[in-house]
Short mmCIF file of C-alpha atoms in Angstrom, two decimals:
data_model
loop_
_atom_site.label_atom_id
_atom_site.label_comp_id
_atom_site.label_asym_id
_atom_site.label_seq_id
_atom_site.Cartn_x
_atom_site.Cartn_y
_atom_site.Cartn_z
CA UNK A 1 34.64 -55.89 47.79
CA UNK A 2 34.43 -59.12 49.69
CA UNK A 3 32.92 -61.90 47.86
CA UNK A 4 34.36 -64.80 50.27
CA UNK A 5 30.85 -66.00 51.67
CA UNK A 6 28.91 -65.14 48.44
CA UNK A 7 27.28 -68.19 46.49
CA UNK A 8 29.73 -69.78 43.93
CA UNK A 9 28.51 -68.70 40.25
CA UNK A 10 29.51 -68.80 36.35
CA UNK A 11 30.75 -66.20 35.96
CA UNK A 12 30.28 -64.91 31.75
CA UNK A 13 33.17 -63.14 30.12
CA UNK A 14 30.85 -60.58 27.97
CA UNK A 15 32.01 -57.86 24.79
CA UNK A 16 31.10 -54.48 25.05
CA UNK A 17 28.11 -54.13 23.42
CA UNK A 18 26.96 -58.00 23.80
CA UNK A 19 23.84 -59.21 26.13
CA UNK A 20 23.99 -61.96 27.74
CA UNK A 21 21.73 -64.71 26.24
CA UNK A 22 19.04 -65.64 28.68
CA UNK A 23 19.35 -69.15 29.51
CA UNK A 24 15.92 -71.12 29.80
CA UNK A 25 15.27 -73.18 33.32
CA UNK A 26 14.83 -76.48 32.08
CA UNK A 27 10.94 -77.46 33.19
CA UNK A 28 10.09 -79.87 36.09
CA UNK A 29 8.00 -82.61 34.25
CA UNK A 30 5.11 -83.86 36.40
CA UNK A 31 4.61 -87.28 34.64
CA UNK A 32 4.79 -89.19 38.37
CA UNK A 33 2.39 -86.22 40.05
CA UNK A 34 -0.01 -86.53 37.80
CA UNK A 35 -0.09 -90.81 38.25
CA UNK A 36 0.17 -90.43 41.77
CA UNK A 37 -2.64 -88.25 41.67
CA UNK A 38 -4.48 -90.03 39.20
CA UNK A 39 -4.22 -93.35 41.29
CA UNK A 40 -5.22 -91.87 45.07
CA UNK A 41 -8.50 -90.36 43.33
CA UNK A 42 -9.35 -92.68 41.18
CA UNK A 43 -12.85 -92.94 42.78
CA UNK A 44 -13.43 -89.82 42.84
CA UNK A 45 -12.82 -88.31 39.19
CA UNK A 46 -16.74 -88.09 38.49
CA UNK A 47 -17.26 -85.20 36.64
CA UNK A 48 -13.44 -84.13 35.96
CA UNK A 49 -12.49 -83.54 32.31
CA UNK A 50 -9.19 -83.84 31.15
CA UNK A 51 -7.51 -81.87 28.18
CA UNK A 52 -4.54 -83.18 26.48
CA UNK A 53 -2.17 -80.65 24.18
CA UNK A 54 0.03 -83.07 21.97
CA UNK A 55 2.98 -80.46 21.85
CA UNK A 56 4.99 -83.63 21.52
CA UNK A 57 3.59 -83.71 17.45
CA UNK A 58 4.70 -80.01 16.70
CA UNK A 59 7.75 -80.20 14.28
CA UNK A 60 9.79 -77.31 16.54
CA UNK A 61 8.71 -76.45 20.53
CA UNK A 62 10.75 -74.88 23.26
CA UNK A 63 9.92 -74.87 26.46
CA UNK A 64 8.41 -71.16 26.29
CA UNK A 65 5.36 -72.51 24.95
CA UNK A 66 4.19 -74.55 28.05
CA UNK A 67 4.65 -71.81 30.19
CA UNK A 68 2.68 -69.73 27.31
CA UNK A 69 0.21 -72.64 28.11
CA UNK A 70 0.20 -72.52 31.69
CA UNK A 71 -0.50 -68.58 31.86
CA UNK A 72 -3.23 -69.66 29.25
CA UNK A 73 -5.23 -72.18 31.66
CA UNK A 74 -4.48 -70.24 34.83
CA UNK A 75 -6.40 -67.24 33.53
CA UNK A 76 -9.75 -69.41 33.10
CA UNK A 77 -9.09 -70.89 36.86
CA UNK A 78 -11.02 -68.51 38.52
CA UNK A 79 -14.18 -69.49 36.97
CA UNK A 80 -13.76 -73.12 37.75
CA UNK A 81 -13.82 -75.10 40.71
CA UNK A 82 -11.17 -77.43 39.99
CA UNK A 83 -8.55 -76.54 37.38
CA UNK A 84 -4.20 -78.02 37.36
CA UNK A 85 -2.03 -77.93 34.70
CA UNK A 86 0.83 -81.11 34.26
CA UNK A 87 3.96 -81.03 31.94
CA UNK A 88 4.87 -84.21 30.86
CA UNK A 89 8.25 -85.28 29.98
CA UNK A 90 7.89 -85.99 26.44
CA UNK A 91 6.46 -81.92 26.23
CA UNK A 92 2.54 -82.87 26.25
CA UNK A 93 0.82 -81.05 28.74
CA UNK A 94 -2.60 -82.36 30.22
CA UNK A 95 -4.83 -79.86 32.36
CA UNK A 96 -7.59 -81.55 34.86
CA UNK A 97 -10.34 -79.60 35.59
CA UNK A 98 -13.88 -79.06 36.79
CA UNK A 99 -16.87 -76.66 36.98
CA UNK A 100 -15.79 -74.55 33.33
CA UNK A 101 -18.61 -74.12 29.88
CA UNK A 102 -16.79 -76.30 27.53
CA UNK A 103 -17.32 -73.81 25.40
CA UNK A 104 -14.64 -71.28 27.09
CA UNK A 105 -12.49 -74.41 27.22
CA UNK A 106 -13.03 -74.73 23.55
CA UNK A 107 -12.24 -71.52 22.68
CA UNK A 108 -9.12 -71.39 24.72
CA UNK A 109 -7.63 -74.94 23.03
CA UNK A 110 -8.93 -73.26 19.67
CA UNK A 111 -6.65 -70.30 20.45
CA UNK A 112 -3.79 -72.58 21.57
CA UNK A 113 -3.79 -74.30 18.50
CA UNK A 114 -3.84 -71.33 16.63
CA UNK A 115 -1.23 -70.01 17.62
CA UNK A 116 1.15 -72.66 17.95
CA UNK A 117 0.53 -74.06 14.26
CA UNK A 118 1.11 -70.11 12.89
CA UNK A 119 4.67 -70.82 13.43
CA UNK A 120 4.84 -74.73 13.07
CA UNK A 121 3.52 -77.48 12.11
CA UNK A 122 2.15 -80.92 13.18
CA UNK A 123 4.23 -83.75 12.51
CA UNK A 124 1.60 -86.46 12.48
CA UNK A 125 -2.44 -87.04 13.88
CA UNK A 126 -2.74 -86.96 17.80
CA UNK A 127 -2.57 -90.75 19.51
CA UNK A 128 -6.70 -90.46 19.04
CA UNK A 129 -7.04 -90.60 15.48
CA UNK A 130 -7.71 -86.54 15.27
CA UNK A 131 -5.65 -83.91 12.96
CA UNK A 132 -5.88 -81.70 16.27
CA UNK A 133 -3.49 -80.40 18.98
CA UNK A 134 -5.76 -80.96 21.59
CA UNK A 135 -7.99 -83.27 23.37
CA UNK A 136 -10.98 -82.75 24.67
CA UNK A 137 -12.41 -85.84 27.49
CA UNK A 138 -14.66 -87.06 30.08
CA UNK A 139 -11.97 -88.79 32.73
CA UNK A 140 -14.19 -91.35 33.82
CA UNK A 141 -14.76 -92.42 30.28
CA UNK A 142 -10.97 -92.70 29.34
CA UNK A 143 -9.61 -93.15 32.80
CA UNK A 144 -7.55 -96.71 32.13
CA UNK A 145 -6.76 -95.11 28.81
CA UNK A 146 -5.13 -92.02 30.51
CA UNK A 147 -2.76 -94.11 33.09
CA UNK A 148 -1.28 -96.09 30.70
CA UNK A 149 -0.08 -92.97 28.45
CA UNK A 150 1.24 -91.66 31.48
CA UNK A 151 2.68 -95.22 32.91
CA UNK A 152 4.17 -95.48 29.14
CA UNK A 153 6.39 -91.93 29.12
CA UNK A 154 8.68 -93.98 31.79
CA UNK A 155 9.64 -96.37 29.36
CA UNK A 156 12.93 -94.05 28.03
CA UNK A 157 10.36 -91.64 27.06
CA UNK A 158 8.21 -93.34 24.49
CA UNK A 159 4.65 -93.25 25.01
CA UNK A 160 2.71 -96.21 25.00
CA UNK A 161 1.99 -98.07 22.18
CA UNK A 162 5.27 -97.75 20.62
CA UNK A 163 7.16 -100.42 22.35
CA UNK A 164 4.94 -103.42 21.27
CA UNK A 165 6.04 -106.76 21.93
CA UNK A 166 4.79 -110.03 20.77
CA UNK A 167 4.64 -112.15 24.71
CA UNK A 168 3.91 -115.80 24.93
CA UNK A 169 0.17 -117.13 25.55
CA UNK A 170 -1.12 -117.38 28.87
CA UNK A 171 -0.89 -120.80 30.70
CA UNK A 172 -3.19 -122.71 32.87
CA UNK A 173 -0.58 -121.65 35.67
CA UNK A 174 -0.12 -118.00 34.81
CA UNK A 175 -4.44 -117.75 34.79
CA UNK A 176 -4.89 -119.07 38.00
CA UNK A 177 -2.75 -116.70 39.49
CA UNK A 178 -4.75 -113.95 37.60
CA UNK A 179 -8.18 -115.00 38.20
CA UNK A 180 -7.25 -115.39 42.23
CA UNK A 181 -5.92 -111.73 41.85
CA UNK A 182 -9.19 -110.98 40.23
CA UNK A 183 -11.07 -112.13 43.08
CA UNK A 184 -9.58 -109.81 45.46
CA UNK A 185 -8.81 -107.01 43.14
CA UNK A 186 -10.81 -103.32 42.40
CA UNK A 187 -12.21 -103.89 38.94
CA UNK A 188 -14.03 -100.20 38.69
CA UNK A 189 -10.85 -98.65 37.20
CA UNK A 190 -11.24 -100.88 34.55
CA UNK A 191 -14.68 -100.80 33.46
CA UNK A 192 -15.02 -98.63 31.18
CA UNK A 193 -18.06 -97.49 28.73
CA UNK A 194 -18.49 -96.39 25.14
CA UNK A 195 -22.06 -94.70 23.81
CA UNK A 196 -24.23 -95.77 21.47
CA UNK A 197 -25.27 -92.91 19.36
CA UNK A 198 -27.99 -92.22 17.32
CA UNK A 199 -26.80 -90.25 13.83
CA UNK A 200 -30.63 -89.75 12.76
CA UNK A 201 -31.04 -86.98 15.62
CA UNK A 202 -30.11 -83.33 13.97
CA UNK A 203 -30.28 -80.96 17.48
CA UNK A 204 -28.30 -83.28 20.24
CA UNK A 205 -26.32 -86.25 20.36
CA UNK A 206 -28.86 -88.46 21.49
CA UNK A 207 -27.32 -91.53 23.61
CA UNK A 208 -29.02 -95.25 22.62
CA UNK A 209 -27.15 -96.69 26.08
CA UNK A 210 -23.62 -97.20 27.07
CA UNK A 211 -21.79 -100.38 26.34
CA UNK A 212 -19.84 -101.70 29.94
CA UNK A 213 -16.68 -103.56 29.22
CA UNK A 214 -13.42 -104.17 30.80
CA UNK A 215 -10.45 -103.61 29.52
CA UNK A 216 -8.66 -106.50 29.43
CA UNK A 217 -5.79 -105.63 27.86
CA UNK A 218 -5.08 -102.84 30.71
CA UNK A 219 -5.85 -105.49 32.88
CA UNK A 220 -3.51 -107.78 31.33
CA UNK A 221 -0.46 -105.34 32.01
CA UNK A 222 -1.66 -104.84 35.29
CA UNK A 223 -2.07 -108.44 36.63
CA UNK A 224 0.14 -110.65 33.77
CA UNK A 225 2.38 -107.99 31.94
CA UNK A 226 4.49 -111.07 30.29
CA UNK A 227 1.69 -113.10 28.96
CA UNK A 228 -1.12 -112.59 26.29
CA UNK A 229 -4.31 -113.50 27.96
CA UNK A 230 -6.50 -113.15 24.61
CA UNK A 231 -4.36 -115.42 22.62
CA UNK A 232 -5.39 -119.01 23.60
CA UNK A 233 -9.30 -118.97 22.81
CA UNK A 234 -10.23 -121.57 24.95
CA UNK A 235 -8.42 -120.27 27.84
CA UNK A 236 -9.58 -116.64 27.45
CA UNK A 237 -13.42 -118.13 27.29
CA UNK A 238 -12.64 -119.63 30.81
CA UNK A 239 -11.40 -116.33 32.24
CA UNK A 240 -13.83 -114.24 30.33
CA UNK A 241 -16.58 -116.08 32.16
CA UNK A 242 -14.89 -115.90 35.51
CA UNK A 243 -14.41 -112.33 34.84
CA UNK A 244 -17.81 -111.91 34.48
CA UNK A 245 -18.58 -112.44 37.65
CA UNK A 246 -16.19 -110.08 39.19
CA UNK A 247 -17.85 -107.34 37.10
CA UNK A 248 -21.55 -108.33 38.14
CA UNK A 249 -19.96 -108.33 41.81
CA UNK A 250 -18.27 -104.58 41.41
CA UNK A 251 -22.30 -103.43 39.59
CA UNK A 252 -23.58 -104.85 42.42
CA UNK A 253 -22.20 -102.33 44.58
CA UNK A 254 -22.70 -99.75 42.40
CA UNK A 255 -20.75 -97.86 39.52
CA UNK A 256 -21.25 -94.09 40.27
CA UNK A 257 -20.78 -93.22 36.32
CA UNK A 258 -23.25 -95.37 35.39
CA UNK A 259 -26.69 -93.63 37.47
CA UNK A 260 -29.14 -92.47 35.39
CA UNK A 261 -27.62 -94.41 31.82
CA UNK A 262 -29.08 -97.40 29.77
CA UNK A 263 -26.40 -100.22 29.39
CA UNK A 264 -25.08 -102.70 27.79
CA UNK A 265 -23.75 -105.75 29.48
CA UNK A 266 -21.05 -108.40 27.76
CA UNK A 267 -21.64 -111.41 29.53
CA UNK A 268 -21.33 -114.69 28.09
CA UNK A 269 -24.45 -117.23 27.72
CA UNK A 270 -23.78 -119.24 31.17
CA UNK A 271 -22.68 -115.85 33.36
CA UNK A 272 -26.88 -114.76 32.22
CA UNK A 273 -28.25 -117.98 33.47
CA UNK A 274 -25.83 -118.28 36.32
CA UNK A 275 -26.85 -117.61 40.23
CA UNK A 276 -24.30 -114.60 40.38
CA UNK A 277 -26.44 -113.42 37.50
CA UNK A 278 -29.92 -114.28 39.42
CA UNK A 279 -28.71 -112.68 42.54
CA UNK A 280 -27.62 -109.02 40.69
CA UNK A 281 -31.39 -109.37 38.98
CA UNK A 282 -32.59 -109.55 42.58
CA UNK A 283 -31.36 -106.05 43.22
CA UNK A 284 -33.03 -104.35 40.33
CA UNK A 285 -36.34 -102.92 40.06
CA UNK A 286 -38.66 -103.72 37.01
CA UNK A 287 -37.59 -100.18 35.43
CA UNK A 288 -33.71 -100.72 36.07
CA UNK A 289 -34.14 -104.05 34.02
CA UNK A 290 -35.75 -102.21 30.95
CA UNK A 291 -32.77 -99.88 30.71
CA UNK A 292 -30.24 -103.16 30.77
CA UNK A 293 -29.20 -104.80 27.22
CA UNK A 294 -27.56 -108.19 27.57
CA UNK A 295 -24.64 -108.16 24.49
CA UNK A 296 -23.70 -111.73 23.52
CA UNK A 297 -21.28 -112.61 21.08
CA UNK A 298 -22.12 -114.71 17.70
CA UNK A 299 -19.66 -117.04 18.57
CA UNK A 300 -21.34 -117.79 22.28
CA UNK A 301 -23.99 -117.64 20.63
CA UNK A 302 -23.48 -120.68 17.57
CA UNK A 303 -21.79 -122.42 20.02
CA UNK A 304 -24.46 -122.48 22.40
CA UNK A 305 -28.11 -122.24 20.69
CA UNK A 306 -29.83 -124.05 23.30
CA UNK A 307 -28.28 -121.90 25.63
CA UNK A 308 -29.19 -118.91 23.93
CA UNK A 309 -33.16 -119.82 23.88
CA UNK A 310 -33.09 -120.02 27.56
CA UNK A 311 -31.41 -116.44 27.85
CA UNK A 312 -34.43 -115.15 25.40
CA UNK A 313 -37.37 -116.72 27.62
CA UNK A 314 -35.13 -115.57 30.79
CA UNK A 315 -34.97 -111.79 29.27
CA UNK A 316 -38.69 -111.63 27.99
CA UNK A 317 -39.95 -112.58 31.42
CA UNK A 318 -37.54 -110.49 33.21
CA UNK A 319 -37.84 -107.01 30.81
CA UNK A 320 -33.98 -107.18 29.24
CA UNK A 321 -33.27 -106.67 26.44
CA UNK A 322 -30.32 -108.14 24.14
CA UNK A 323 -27.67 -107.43 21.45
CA UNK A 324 -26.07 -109.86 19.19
CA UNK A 325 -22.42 -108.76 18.70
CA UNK A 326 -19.72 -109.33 16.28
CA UNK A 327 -21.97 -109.92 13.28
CA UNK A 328 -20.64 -109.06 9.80
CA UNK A 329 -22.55 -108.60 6.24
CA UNK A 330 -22.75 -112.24 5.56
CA UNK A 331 -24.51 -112.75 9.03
CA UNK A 332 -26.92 -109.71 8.54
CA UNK A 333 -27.84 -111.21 4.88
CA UNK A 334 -28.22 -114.62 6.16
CA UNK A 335 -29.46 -114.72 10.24
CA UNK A 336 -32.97 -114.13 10.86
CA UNK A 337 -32.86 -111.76 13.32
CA UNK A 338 -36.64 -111.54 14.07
CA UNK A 339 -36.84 -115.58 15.30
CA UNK A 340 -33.42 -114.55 17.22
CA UNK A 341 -35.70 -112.15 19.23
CA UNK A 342 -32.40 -109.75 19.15
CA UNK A 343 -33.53 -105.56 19.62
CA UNK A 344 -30.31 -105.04 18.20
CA UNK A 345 -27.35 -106.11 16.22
CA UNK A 346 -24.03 -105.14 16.16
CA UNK A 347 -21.99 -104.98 13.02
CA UNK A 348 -18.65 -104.79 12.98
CA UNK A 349 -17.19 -101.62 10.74
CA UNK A 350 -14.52 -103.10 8.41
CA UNK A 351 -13.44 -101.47 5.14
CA UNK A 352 -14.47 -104.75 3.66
CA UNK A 353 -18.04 -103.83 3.83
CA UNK A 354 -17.80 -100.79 1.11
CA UNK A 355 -15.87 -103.49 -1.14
CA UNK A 356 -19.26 -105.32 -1.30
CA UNK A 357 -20.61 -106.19 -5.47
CA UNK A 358 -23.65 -104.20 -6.03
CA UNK A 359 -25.74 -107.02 -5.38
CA UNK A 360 -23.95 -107.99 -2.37
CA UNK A 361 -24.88 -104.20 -1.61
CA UNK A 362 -28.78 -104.14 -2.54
CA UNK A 363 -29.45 -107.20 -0.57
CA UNK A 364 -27.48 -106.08 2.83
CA UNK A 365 -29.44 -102.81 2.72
CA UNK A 366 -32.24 -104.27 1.99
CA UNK A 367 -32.48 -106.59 5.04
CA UNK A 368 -31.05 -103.17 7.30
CA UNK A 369 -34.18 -101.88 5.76
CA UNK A 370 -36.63 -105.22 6.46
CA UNK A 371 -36.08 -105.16 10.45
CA UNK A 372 -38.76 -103.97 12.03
CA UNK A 373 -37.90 -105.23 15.79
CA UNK A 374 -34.38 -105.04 15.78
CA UNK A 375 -32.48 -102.26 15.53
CA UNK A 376 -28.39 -102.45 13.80
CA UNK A 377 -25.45 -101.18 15.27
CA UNK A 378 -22.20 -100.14 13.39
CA UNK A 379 -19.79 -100.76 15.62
CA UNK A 380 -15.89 -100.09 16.16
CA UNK A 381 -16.40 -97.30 13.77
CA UNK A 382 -13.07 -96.02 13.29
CA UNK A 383 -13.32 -93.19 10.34
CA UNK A 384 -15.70 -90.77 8.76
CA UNK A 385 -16.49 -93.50 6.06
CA UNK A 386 -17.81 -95.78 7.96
CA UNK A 387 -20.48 -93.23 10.12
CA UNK A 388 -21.43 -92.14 6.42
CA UNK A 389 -21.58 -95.73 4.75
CA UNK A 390 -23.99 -96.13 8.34
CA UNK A 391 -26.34 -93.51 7.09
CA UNK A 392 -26.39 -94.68 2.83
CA UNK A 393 -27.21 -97.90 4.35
CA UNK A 394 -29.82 -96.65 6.85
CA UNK A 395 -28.30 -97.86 10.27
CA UNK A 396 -28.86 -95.19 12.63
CA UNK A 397 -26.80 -96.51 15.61
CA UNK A 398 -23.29 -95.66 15.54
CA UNK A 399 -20.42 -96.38 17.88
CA UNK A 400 -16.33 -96.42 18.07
CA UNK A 401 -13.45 -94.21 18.21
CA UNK A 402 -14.14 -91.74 15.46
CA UNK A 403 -17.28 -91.38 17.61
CA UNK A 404 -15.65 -90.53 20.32
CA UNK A 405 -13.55 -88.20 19.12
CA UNK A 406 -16.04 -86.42 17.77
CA UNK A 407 -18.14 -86.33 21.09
CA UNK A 408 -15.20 -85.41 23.00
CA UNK A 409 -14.78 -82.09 20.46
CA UNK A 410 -18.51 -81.25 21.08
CA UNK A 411 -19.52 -81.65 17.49
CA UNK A 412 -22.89 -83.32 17.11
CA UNK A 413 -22.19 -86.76 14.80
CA UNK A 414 -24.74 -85.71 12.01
CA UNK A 415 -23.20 -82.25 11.36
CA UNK A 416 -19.58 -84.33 11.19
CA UNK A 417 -21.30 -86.56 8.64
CA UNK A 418 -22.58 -84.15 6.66
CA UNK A 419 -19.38 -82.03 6.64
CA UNK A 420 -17.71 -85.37 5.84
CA UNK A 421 -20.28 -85.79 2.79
CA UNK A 422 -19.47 -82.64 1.16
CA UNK A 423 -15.72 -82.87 1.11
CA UNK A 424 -15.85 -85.93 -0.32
CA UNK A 425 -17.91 -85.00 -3.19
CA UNK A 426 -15.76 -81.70 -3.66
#
């Protein structure tokens, strides 16, 4: 037989009786497809969900289970309008997809899970905080969030968050660069929004509004990667309030995620009673207005008391309403929130709170209980404990990670607290 023009090959010397061993293809990852694609649409990922597997965390993988996974996702395809799969190179996959019940997509991460933890084991919680496999999100919500993981897997691998480096404050120099990049730069992939939930609601998740912030620290990698912009207070004011601007100048032209929502606005003391401020009041009708919450900070707000009086006459004629952030259980025992003229508060969730004396205790739940025109938040509520330390204390506005995880799984908030509740008394 002539083999002269047939393809070169290795060619196995085999034992009677032996097989050969089937060598597995090693898998195309699709870590720069998926940020490419990511990048060209960002504008247009209204109403896309995104589910990330963390095969990464299983003790022992092979490459046989994300094609197990692919054949898994492709079979619910047909009953969605929008549906890809994407194997990353550190062996998480992440599906995008559109138009499916979240409760098929539920069942089929369920069964993924299942099966892949019959035979293994997870080495450690997911990057959210959750003893789960998968992921469950809106993009829109966790858009910024979502690049970065992906931008991170280029550096040798590691996903991001695990190369941390301490980098110099910013300078004068450095922010003048940054805030002429601002001026010209899209901000909308960077606003992001986190709900407000109420906990007292049994049936639904019921949404208080939607806090808009940007995420400076994405920003920060994107415009100064080598400096820390938060770390010089004085400096970070400056930019904070020029940064405001930019982000009353994206709203007015619209944010499509945020139609139909109540929101929450950080802007310091002088952005509110600024003309960029007056002219984005312009454009809203009386209605619009009454679904706006101004959030300023305690800090802006010691610093600046006269300030802050101007903002209250300026909301009460206009229909806002406002938030005082960043308050803690000294500040709730202590501030009188009624003369503030605040319809809500935001406390921060520390583990500090639940080492309070008893008295300490009685007198913070007492003045939760007191308000009658201004409603508490517990914010940047990272565990269980502190949604059910919320409800002994009877704050029924929750908000944070934990939160989110939980939202993203589908689980109403007061069935997670009460599941929470009973296996901590078992």
């Amino acid at each position: 037989m002539n083999r002269g023009n047939a393809p070169k090959r290795d060619w196995v010397r085999v034992k009677p009786g032996e097989r050969t061993a089937a060598v597995p293809e090693k898998p195309d990852y699709d870590d720069q497809k998926l940020l490419t694609l990511l990048q060209s649409a960002k504008r247009e990922v209204q109403g896309l969900r995104l589910i990330h597997l963390h095969m990464s965390l299983l003790k022992d993988k092979s490459n046989l289970d994300a094609m197990s996974i692919k054949r898994a996702m492709q079979e619910t395809a047909d009953q969605s309008a929008y549906l890809q799969v994407f194997s990353l190179s550190n062996d998480d996959v992440i599906v995008l997809y559109k138009g499916i019940k979240f409760s098929l997509i539920s069942e089929v991460c369920s069964k993924i899970e299942k099966l892949m933890l019959s035979r293994t084991q997870m080495m450690k919680r997911n990057p959210y905080g959750e003893d789960s496999l998968y992921s469950i999100m809106e993009l829109s919500l966790n858009f910024v969030n979502v690049i970065r993981f992906i931008e991170g897997l280029n550096k040798d691998g590691i996903g991001e968050g695990e190369q941390q480096k301490t980098k110099p404050p910013i300078t004068l120099e450095e922010l003048g660069k940054i805030e002429r990049a601002v001026q010209m730069f899209d901000l909308s992939p960077f606003m992001l929004n986190q709900p407000v939930v109420n906990i007292q609601n049994g049936e639904q998740n019921e949404y208080e509004y939607f806090e808009l912030y940007i995420a400076v620290k994405a920003l920060e990698e994107r415009l100064s990667p080598d400096y820390d912009i938060t770390a010089n207070k004085w400096l970070f004011s400056h930019f904070s309030a020029n940064l405001d601007n930019s982000v009353l100048k994206a709203l007015n032209y619209g944010v499509d995620f945020l139609r139909g929502r109540r929101i929450g606005l950080n802007l310091n003391l002088s952005t509110i009673l600024s003309a960029n401020f007056i002219k984005f009041d312009e454009r809203l009708t009386t209605d619009l207005r009454g679904n706006v919450v101004l959030e300023i900070n305690k800090a802006d707000l010691v610093e600046n008391i006269g300030m802050y009086k101007e903002v209250v006459d300026f909301a009460a004629a206009r229909g806002y309403q406002i938030s005082i952030d960043g308050l803690n259980d000294f500040w709730v025992t202590h501030m009188d929130l009624e003369y503030m003229a605040a319809d809500y508060a935001k406390i921060i969730w520390s583990d500090d709170l639940e080492q309070m004396s008893p008295d300490e205790y009685e007198s913070f739940r007492e003045k939760i209980q007191a308000q009658n025109n201004c409603r508490f938040i517990l914010a940047r509520c990272g565990t269980v404990s502190g949604l059910m330390f919320a409800e002994r204390v009877g704050i029924s506005l929750v908000q944070g990670r934990i939160v989110d995880n939980i939202l993203r799984k589908g689980v109403l908030i007061r069935d997670a607290i009460k599941t929470a509740r009973v296996m901590n008394e078992d």
